[in-house]
PDB file of C-alpha atoms in Angstrom:
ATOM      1  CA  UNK P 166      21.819  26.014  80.497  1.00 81.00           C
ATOM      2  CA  UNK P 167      25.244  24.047  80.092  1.00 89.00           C
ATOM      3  CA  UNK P 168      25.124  20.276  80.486  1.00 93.00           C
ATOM      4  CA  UNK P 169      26.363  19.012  84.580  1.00 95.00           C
ATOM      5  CA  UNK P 170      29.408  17.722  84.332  1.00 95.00           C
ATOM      6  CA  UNK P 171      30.891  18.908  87.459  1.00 96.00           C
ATOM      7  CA  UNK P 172      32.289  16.075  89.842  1.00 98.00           C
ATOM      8  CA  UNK P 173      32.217  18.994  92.068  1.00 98.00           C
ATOM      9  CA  UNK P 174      29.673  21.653  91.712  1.00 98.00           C
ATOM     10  CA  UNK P 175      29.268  25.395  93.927  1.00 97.00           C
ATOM     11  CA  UNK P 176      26.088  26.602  93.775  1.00 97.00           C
ATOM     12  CA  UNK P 177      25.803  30.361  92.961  1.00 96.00           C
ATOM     13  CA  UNK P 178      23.950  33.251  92.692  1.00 96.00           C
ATOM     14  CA  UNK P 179      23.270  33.657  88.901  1.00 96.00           C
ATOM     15  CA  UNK P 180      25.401  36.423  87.692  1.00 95.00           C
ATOM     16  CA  UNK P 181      28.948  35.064  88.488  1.00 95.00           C
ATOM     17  CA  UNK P 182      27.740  31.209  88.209  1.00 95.00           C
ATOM     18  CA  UNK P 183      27.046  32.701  84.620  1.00 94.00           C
ATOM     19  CA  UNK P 184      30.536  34.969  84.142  1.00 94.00           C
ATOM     20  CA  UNK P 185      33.160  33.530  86.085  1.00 94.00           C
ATOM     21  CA  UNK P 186      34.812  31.524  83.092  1.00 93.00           C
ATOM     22  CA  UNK P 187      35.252  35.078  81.379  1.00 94.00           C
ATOM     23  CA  UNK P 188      37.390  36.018  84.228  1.00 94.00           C
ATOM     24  CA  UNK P 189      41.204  35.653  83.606  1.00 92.00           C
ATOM     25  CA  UNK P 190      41.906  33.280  86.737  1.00 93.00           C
ATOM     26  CA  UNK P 191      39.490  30.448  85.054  1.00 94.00           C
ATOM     27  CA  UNK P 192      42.174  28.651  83.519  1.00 93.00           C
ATOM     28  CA  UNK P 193      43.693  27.915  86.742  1.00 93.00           C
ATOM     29  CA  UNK P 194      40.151  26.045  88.020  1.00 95.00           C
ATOM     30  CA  UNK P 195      40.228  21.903  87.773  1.00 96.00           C
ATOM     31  CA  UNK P 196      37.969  20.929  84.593  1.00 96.00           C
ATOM     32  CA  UNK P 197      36.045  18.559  87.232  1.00 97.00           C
ATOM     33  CA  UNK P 198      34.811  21.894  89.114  1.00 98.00           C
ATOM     34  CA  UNK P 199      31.689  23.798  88.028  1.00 97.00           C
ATOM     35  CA  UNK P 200      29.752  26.335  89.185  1.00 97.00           C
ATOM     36  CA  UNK P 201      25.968  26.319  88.503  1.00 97.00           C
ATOM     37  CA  UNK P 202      23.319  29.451  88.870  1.00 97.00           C
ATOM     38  CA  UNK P 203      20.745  29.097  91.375  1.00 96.00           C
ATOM     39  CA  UNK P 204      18.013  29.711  89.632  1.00 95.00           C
ATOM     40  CA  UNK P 205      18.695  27.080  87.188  1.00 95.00           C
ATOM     41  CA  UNK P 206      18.258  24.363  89.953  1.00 94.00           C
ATOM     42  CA  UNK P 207      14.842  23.001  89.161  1.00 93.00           C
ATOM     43  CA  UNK P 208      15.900  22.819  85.466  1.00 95.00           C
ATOM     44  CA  UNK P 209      18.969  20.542  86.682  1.00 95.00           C
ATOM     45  CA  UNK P 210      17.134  18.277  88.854  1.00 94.00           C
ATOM     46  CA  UNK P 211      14.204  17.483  86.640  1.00 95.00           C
ATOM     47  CA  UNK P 212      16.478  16.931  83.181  1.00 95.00           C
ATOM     48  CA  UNK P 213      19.335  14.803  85.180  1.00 95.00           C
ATOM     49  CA  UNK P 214      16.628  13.408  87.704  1.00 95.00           C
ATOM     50  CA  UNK P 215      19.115  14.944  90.603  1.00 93.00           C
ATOM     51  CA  UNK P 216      19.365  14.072  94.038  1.00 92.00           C
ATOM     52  CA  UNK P 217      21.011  16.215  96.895  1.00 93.00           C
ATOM     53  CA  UNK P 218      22.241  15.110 100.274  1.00 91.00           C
ATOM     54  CA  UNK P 219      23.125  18.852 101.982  1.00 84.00           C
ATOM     55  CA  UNK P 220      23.338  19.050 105.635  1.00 73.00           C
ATOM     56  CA  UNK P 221      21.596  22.617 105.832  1.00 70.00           C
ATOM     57  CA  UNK P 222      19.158  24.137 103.140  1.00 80.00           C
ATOM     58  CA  UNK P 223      20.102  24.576  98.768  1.00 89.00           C
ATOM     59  CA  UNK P 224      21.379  27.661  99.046  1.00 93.00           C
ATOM     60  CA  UNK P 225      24.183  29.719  96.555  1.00 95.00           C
ATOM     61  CA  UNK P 226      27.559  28.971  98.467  1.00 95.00           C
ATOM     62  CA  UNK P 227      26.670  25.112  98.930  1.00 96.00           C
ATOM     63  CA  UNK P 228      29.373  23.224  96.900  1.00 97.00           C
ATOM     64  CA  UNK P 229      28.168  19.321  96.380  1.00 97.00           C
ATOM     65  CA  UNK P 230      30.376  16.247  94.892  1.00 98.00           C
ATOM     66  CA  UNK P 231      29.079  13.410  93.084  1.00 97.00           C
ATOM     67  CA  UNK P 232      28.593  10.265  94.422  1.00 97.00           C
ATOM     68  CA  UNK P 233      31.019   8.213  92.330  1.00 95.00           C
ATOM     69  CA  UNK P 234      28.746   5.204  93.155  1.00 95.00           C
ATOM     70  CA  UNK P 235      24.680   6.432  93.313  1.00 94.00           C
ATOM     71  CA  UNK P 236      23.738   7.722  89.622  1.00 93.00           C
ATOM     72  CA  UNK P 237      22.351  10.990  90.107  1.00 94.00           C
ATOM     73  CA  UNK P 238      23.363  11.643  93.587  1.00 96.00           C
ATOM     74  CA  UNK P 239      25.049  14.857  95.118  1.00 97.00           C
ATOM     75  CA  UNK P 240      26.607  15.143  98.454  1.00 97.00           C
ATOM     76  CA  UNK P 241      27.460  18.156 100.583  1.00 97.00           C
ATOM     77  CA  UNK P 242      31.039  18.460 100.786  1.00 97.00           C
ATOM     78  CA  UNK P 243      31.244  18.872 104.247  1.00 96.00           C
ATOM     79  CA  UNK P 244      30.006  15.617 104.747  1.00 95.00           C
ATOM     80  CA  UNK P 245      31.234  13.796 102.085  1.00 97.00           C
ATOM     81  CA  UNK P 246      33.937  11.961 103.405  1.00 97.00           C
ATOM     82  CA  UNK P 247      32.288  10.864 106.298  1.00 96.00           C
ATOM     83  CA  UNK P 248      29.471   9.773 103.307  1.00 96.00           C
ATOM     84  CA  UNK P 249      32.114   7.980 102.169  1.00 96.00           C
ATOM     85  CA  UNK P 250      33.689   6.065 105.051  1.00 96.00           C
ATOM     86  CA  UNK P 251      30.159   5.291 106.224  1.00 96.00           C
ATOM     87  CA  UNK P 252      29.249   4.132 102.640  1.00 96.00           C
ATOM     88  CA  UNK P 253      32.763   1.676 101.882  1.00 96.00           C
ATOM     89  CA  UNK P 254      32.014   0.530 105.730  1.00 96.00           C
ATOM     90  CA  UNK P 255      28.284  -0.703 104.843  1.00 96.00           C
ATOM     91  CA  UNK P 256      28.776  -2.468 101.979  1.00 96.00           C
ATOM     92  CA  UNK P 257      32.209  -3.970 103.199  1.00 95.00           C
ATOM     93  CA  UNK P 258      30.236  -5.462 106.069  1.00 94.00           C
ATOM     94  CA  UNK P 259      27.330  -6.652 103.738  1.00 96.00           C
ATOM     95  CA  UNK P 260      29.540  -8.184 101.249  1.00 96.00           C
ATOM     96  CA  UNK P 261      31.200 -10.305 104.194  1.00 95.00           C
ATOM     97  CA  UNK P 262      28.268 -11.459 105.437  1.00 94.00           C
ATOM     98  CA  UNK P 263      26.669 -12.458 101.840  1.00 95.00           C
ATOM     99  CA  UNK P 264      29.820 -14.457 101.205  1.00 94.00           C
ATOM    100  CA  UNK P 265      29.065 -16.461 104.482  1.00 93.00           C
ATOM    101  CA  UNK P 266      31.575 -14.734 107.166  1.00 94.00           C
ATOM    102  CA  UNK P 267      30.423 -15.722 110.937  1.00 94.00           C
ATOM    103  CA  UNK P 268      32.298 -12.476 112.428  1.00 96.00           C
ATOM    104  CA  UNK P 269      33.144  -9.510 110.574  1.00 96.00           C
ATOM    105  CA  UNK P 270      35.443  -7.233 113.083  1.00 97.00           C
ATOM    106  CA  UNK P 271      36.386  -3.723 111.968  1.00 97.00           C
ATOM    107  CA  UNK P 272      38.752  -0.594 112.226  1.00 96.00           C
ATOM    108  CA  UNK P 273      40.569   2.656 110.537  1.00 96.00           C
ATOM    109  CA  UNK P 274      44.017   3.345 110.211  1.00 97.00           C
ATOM    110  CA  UNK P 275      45.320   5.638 109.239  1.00 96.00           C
ATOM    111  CA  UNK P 276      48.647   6.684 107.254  1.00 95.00           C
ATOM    112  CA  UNK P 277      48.207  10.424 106.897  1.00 94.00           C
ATOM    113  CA  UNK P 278      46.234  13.471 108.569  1.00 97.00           C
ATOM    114  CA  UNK P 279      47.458  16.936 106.875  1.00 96.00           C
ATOM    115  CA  UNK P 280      46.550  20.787 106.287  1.00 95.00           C
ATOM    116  CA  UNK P 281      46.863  23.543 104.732  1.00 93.00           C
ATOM    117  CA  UNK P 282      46.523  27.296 104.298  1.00 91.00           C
ATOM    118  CA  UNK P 283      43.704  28.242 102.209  1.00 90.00           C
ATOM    119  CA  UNK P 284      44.796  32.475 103.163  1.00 85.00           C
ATOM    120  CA  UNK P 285      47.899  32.184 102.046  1.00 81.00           C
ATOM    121  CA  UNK P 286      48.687  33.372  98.872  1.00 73.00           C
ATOM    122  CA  UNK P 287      51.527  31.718  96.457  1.00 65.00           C
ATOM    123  CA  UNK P 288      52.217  28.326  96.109  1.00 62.00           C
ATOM    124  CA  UNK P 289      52.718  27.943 100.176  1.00 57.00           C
ATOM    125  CA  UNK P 290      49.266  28.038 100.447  1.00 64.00           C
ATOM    126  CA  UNK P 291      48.751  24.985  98.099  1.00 76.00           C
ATOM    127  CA  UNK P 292      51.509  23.219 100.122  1.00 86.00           C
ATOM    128  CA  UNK P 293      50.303  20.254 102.881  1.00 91.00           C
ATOM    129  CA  UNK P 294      52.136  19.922 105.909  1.00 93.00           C
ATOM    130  CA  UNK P 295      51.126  17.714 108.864  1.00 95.00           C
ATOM    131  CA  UNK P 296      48.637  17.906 111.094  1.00 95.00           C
ATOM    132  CA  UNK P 297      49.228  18.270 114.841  1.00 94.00           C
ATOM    133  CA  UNK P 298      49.052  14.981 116.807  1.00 95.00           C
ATOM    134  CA  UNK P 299      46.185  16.243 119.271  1.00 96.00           C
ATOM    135  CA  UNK P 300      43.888  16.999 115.495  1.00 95.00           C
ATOM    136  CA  UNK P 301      44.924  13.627 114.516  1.00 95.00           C
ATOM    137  CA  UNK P 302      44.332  11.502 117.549  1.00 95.00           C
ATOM    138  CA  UNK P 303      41.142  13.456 118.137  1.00 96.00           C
ATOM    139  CA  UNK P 304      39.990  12.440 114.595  1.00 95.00           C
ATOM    140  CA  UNK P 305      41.263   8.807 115.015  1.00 96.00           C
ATOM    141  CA  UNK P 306      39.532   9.008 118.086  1.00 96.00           C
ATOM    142  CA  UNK P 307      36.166  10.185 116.806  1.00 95.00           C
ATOM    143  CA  UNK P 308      36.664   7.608 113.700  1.00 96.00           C
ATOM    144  CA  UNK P 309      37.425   4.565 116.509  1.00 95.00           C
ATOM    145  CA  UNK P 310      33.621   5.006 118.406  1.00 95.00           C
ATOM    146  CA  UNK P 311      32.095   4.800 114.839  1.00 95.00           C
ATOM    147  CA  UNK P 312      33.727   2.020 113.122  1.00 95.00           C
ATOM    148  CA  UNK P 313      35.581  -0.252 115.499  1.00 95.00           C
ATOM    149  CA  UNK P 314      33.035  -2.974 115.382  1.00 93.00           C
ATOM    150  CA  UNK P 315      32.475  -6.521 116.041  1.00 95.00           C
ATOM    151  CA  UNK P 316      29.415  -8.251 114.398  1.00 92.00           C
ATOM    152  CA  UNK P 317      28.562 -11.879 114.251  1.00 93.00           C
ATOM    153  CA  UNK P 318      26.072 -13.939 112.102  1.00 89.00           C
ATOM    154  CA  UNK P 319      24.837 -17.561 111.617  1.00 87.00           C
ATOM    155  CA  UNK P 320      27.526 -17.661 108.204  1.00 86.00           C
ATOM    156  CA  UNK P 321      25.794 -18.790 105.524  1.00 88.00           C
ATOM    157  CA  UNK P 322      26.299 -18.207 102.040  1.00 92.00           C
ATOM    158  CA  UNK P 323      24.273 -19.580  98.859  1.00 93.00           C
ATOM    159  CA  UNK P 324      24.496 -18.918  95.259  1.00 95.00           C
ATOM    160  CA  UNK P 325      22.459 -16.433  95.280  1.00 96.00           C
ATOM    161  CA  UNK P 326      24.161 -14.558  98.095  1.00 96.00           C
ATOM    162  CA  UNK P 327      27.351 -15.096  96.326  1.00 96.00           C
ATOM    163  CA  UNK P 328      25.781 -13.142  93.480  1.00 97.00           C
ATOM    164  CA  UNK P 329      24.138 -10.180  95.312  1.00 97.00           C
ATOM    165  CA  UNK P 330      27.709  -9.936  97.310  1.00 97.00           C
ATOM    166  CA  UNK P 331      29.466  -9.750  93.902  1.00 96.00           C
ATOM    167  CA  UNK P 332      26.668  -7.234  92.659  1.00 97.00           C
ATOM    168  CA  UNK P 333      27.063  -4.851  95.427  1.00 97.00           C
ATOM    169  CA  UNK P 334      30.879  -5.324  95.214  1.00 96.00           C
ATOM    170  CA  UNK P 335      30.840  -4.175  91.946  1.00 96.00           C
ATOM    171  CA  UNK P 336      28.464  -1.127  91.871  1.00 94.00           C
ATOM    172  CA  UNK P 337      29.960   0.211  95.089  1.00 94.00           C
ATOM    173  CA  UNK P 338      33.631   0.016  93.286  1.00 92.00           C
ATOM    174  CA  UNK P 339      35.076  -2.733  95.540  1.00 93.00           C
ATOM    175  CA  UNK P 340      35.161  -5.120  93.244  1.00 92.00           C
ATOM    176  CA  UNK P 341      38.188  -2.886  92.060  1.00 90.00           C
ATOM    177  CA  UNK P 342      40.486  -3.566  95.075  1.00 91.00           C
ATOM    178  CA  UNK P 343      42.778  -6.730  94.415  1.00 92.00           C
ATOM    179  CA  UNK P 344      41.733  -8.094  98.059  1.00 92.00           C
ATOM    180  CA  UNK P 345      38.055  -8.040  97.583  1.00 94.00           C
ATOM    181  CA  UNK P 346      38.827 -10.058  94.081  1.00 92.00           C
ATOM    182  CA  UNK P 347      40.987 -11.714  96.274  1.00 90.00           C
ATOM    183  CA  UNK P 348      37.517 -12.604  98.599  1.00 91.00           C
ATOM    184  CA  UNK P 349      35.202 -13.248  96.167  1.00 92.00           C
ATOM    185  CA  UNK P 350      37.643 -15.997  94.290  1.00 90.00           C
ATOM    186  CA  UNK P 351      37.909 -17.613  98.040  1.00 86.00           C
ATOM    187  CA  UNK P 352      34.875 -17.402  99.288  1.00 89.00           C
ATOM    188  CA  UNK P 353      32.938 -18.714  95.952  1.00 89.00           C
ATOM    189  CA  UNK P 354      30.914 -21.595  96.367  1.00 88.00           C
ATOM    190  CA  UNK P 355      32.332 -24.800  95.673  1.00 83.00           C
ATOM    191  CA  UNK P 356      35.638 -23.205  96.000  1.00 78.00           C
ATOM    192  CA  UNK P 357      38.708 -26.037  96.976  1.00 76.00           C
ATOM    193  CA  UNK P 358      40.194 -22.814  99.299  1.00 71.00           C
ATOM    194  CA  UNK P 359      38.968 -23.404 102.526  1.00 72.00           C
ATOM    195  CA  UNK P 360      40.813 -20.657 104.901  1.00 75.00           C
ATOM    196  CA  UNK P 361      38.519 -20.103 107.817  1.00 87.00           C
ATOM    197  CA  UNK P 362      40.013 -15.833 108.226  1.00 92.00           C
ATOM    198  CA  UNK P 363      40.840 -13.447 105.430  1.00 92.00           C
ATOM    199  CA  UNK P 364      42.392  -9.851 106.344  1.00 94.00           C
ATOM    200  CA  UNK P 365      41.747  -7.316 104.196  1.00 94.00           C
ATOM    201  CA  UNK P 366      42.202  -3.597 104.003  1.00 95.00           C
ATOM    202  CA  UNK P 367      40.719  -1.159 101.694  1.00 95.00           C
ATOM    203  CA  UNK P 368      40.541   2.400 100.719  1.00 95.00           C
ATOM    204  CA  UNK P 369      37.908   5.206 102.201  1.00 95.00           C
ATOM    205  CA  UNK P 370      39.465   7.811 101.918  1.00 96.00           C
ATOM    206  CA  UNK P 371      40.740   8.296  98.182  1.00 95.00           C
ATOM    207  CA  UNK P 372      37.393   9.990  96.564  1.00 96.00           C
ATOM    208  CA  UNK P 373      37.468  12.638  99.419  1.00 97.00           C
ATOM    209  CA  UNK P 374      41.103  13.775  99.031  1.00 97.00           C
ATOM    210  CA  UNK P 375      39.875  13.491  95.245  1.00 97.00           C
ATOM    211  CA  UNK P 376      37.016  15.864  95.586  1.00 98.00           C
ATOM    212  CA  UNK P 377      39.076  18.574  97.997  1.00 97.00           C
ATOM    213  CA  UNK P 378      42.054  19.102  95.005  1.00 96.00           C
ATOM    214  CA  UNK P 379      39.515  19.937  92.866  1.00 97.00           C
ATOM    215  CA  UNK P 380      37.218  22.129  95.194  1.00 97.00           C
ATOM    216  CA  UNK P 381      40.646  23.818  95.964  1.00 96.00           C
ATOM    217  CA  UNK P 382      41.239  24.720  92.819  1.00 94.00           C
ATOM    218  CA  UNK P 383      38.371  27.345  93.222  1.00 95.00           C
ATOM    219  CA  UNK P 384      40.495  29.268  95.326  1.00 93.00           C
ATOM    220  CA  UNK P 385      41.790  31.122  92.012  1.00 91.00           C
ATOM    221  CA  UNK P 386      38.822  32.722  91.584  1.00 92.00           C
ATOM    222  CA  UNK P 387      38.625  35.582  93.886  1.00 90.00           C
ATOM    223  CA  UNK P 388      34.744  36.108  92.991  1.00 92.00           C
ATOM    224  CA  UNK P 389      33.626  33.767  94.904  1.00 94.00           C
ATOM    225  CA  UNK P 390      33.737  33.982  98.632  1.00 91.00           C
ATOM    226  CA  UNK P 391      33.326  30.063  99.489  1.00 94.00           C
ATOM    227  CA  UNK P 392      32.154  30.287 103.517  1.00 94.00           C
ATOM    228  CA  UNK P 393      34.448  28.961 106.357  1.00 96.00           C
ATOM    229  CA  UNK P 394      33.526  25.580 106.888  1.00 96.00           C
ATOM    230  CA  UNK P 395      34.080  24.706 103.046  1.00 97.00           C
ATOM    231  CA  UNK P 396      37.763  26.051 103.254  1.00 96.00           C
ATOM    232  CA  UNK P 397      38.096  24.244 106.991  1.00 96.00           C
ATOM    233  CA  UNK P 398      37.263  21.102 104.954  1.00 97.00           C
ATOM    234  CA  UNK P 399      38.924  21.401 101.730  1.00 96.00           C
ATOM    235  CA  UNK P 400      41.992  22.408 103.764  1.00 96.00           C
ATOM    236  CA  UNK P 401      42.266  19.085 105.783  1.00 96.00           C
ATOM    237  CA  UNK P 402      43.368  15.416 104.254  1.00 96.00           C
ATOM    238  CA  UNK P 403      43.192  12.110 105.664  1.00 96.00           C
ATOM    239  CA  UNK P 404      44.451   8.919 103.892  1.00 97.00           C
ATOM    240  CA  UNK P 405      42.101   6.012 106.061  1.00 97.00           C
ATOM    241  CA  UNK P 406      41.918   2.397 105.319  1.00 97.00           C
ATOM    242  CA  UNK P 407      39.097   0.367 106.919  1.00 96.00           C
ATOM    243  CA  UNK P 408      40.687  -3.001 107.849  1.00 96.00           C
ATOM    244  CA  UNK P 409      38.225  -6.080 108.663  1.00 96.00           C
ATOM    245  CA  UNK P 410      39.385  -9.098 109.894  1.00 96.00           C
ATOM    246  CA  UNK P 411      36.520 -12.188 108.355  1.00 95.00           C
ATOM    247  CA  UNK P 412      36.105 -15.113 110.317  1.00 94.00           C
ATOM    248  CA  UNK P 413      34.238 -17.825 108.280  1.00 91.00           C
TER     249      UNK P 413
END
C-alpha cells in the first residue's frame, strides 16, 4: 500500500488503481492526483485516521479532494466547492462577530464563470472559454439565495474572543488574506483605530479551480472512465469572492 498523498484521489477498482502508472499516458497526470484501490480503503482510513464527506455511497469512480483546512478530511468533488464557499462563508461570519462587529452583511461576486470540453481531444479540449450568460446568472442566482445575508449581534468583543477569532482565522487560512490581517490589526483590543465599517473581500473560489486542474489532468488516462457528473464539474470554473460589509 503506497502512502496518501493525493490532494485529489479517484477511487478504483483494484487492478488499474494498482497499474495505471505503468501505462504510457501517466506522465501526463498532475503529481497531486492519485488513484487508490478499493479494497485498500479500510487500510487508508484506519492508518491516516480518514474522514469522507461523499454525497452518495464509497464506491470505485468516487474522486475526493482534501480539505486544505480539516486534517484528515476528504470531500466529494462534486460538492467541494460549494464545501468550500459554505466553509470561507462560516468562519468569515464567525470571525466578524468574535472581533465585536454589530452587523455582518454578505454577498458573491463574481469575476469569471467558464467551460470546457472534456470530449474533445487535443489541446482544444483543455482550452476555457466562457460560459453563457443564462449558466452564469443562473449560478449567481442560485449563489445570491444562499449567501446574501444580513445578520446582527449585540457587538462585543473581549480578549478572549479576539483570540479564538484570530485562531479560527488562522486554521481556516484567512489569516492569509491581507484584509483579514488588515481586520484583526483594527479590530484588536485596545486598538487607537476606531473605524466603525470595514469592507472586505476574500477568495472562495481558488481551492476549487485548484482541485478541477488537477482532477483534469486524469483525462490522459483513457483507463479510467470517470462518470458524467465528475467531467460536468471538472469542466466548469468560477472565480467568486464573498464580500462582507462589518458594521462595528
Amino acid at each position: 500500500m503506497e502512502d496518501l498523498r493525493g490532494e485529489v484521489i479517484l477511487i478504483e477498482k483494484d487492478e488499474p488503481a494498482i497499474v495505471y502508472k505503468w501505462e504510457p499516458e501517466y506522465g501526463e497526470v498532475r503529481p497531486e492526483m492519485q488513484v487508490l484501490p478499493y479494497s485498500f480503503l479500510d487500510e487508508y482510513k484506519k492508518k491516516y485516521n480518514l474522514q469522507f464527506e461523499v454525497g452518495q455511497r464509497l464506491v470505485p469512480g468516487v474522486m475526493m479532494v482534501k480539505h486544505p483546512y480539516l486534517a484528515n478530511t476528504y470531500v466529494d468533488i462534486v460538492n467541494f466547492e460549494e464545501n468550500m464557499i459554505k466553509y470561507k462563508f462560516d468562519c468569515m461570519k464567525t470571525i466578524a462577530k468574535k472581533l465585536g462587529a454589530k452587523q455582518v452583511s454578505t454577498k458573491i461576486s463574481m469575476s469569471d464563470c467558464s467551460t470546457r470540453d472534456f470530449e474533445v481531444e487535443g489541446d482544444v479540449g483543455y482550452k476555457w472559454v466562457e460560459a453563457s450568460l443564462d449558466y452564469k446568472n443562473s449560478q449567481m442566482e442560485r449563489l445570491s439565495k444562499k449567501y446574501e445575508n444580513v445578520d446582527t449581534t449585540e457587538g462585543e468583543i473581549t480578549e478572549q474572543t479576539y483570540q479564538e477569532a484570530k485562531e479560527l482565522a488562522a486554521q481556516s487560512g484567512l489569516i492569509n488574506d491581507s484584509d483579514i490581517k488588515d481586520l484583526l490589526i483594527f479590530a484588536e483590543p485596545g486598538s487607537s483605530i476606531k473605524n466603525k465599517t470595514k469592507h472586505i473581500s476574500i477568495d472562495i473560489s481558488s481551492e476549487s479551480n485548484r482541485s478541477k486542474e488537477i482532477a483534469f489532468s486524469l483525462k490522459a488516462m483513457k483507463m479510467f472512465n470517470l462518470n458524467a457528473e465528475i467531467k460536468e464539474t471538472i469542466c466548469k470554473k468560477m472565480n467568486l469572492s464573498l464580500e462582507i460589509d462589518i458594521l462595528f
